[in-house]
């Protein structure tokens, strides 16, 4: 039986921000229903121990996120939550201390990515103070993400953009070092017990309109990760935010059959031969990280 290290379960396709780095979904707005979520977990439980409330959408918008976390715990699944953090004032009581929560990733770069953002200091401090409260109450891990770096030639310029946020972090946690002095792209910098700062390049979503790469390469899609959109559509990875590579719907067919289906098998076997059979995959920049 296949086992997935990461399994993405999108609980809503709706977001409260419009960040420049994240194209809006063309899919129908949707909040996953409790019974549908429960069915999905029953389907995927044999295949993973960790789920991620993430593909598109802002999970803190879901009015029943507390109930979804409780169901995840009842099913024996640990949850990793990715959020822009702007709704903590409304939703933090729903997630604080939930035993299912393993890690919360805060996309701090969302502030600069959203043109109408206001009160940067207030936003950042609310996230940092929540982080302190969360780790004090539970074993949760906090990742403070600044995924807005450009290419290698622009690293210093992009790091300067983050100086204001890093200064707030250093002050709030009373650090005796400069975070930039410990900068390593792709690695976390520990600033407190179970709290990390992560720098990474700006995320680029693949799209069919983009230029096609050659059909050689490798990816971990359907190898160590898979995903299910809020309407039940099974996708091979978290980068297929529009469900272009629709492998089937978990509400119509068992997940175990979907991942052994013809399209899923062609994709998996193709990557085993370093061949990229799906058009969207040939237009995915992230695949280059695994070499060709």
PDB file of N, CA and C in Angstrom, residues 31-39 62 64 67-68 71:
ATOM      1  N   UNK A  31     -16.869  25.630   1.033  1.00  0.00           N
ATOM      2  CA  UNK A  31     -16.419  25.268   2.372  1.00  0.00           C
ATOM      3  C   UNK A  31     -16.800  23.809   2.585  1.00  0.00           C
ATOM      4  N   UNK A  32     -15.818  22.995   2.906  1.00  0.00           N
ATOM      5  CA  UNK A  32     -16.085  21.568   3.031  1.00  0.00           C
ATOM      6  C   UNK A  32     -17.077  21.309   4.164  1.00  0.00           C
ATOM      7  N   UNK A  33     -18.006  20.411   3.909  1.00  0.00           N
ATOM      8  CA  UNK A  33     -18.996  20.035   4.913  1.00  0.00           C
ATOM      9  C   UNK A  33     -18.389  19.006   5.870  1.00  0.00           C
ATOM     10  N   UNK A  34     -18.883  18.982   7.094  1.00  0.00           N
ATOM     11  CA  UNK A  34     -18.337  18.096   8.117  1.00  0.00           C
ATOM     12  C   UNK A  34     -18.432  16.635   7.704  1.00  0.00           C
ATOM     13  N   UNK A  35     -19.572  16.231   7.152  1.00  0.00           N
ATOM     14  CA  UNK A  35     -19.716  14.826   6.761  1.00  0.00           C
ATOM     15  C   UNK A  35     -18.809  14.474   5.588  1.00  0.00           C
ATOM     16  N   UNK A  36     -18.623  15.425   4.665  1.00  0.00           N
ATOM     17  CA  UNK A  36     -17.717  15.188   3.540  1.00  0.00           C
ATOM     18  C   UNK A  36     -16.274  15.075   4.026  1.00  0.00           C
ATOM     19  N   UNK A  37     -15.906  15.932   4.970  1.00  0.00           N
ATOM     20  CA  UNK A  37     -14.558  15.893   5.548  1.00  0.00           C
ATOM     21  C   UNK A  37     -14.330  14.560   6.259  1.00  0.00           C
ATOM     22  N   UNK A  38     -15.302  14.123   7.026  1.00  0.00           N
ATOM     23  CA  UNK A  38     -15.189  12.852   7.737  1.00  0.00           C
ATOM     24  C   UNK A  38     -15.013  11.697   6.761  1.00  0.00           C
ATOM     25  N   UNK A  39     -15.762  11.731   5.670  1.00  0.00           N
ATOM     26  CA  UNK A  39     -15.639  10.686   4.646  1.00  0.00           C
ATOM     27  C   UNK A  39     -14.237  10.686   4.030  1.00  0.00           C
ATOM     28  N   UNK A  62     -12.872  28.919   7.710  1.00  0.00           N
ATOM     29  CA  UNK A  62     -13.867  27.857   7.849  1.00  0.00           C
ATOM     30  C   UNK A  62     -14.543  27.974   9.213  1.00  0.00           C
ATOM     31  N   UNK A  64     -16.188  25.973  10.938  1.00  0.00           N
ATOM     32  CA  UNK A  64     -16.148  24.782  11.792  1.00  0.00           C
ATOM     33  C   UNK A  64     -14.748  24.172  11.845  1.00  0.00           C
ATOM     34  N   UNK A  67     -14.153  21.936  14.784  1.00  0.00           N
ATOM     35  CA  UNK A  67     -14.755  20.613  14.659  1.00  0.00           C
ATOM     36  C   UNK A  67     -13.937  19.724  13.726  1.00  0.00           C
ATOM     37  N   UNK A  68     -13.402  20.311  12.650  1.00  0.00           N
ATOM     38  CA  UNK A  68     -12.572  19.540  11.722  1.00  0.00           C
ATOM     39  C   UNK A  68     -11.291  19.067  12.410  1.00  0.00           C
ATOM     40  N   UNK A  71     -12.234  16.131  14.679  1.00  0.00           N
ATOM     41  CA  UNK A  71     -12.449  14.916  13.891  1.00  0.00           C
ATOM     42  C   UNK A  71     -11.105  14.315  13.479  1.00  0.00           C
TER      43      UNK A  71
END
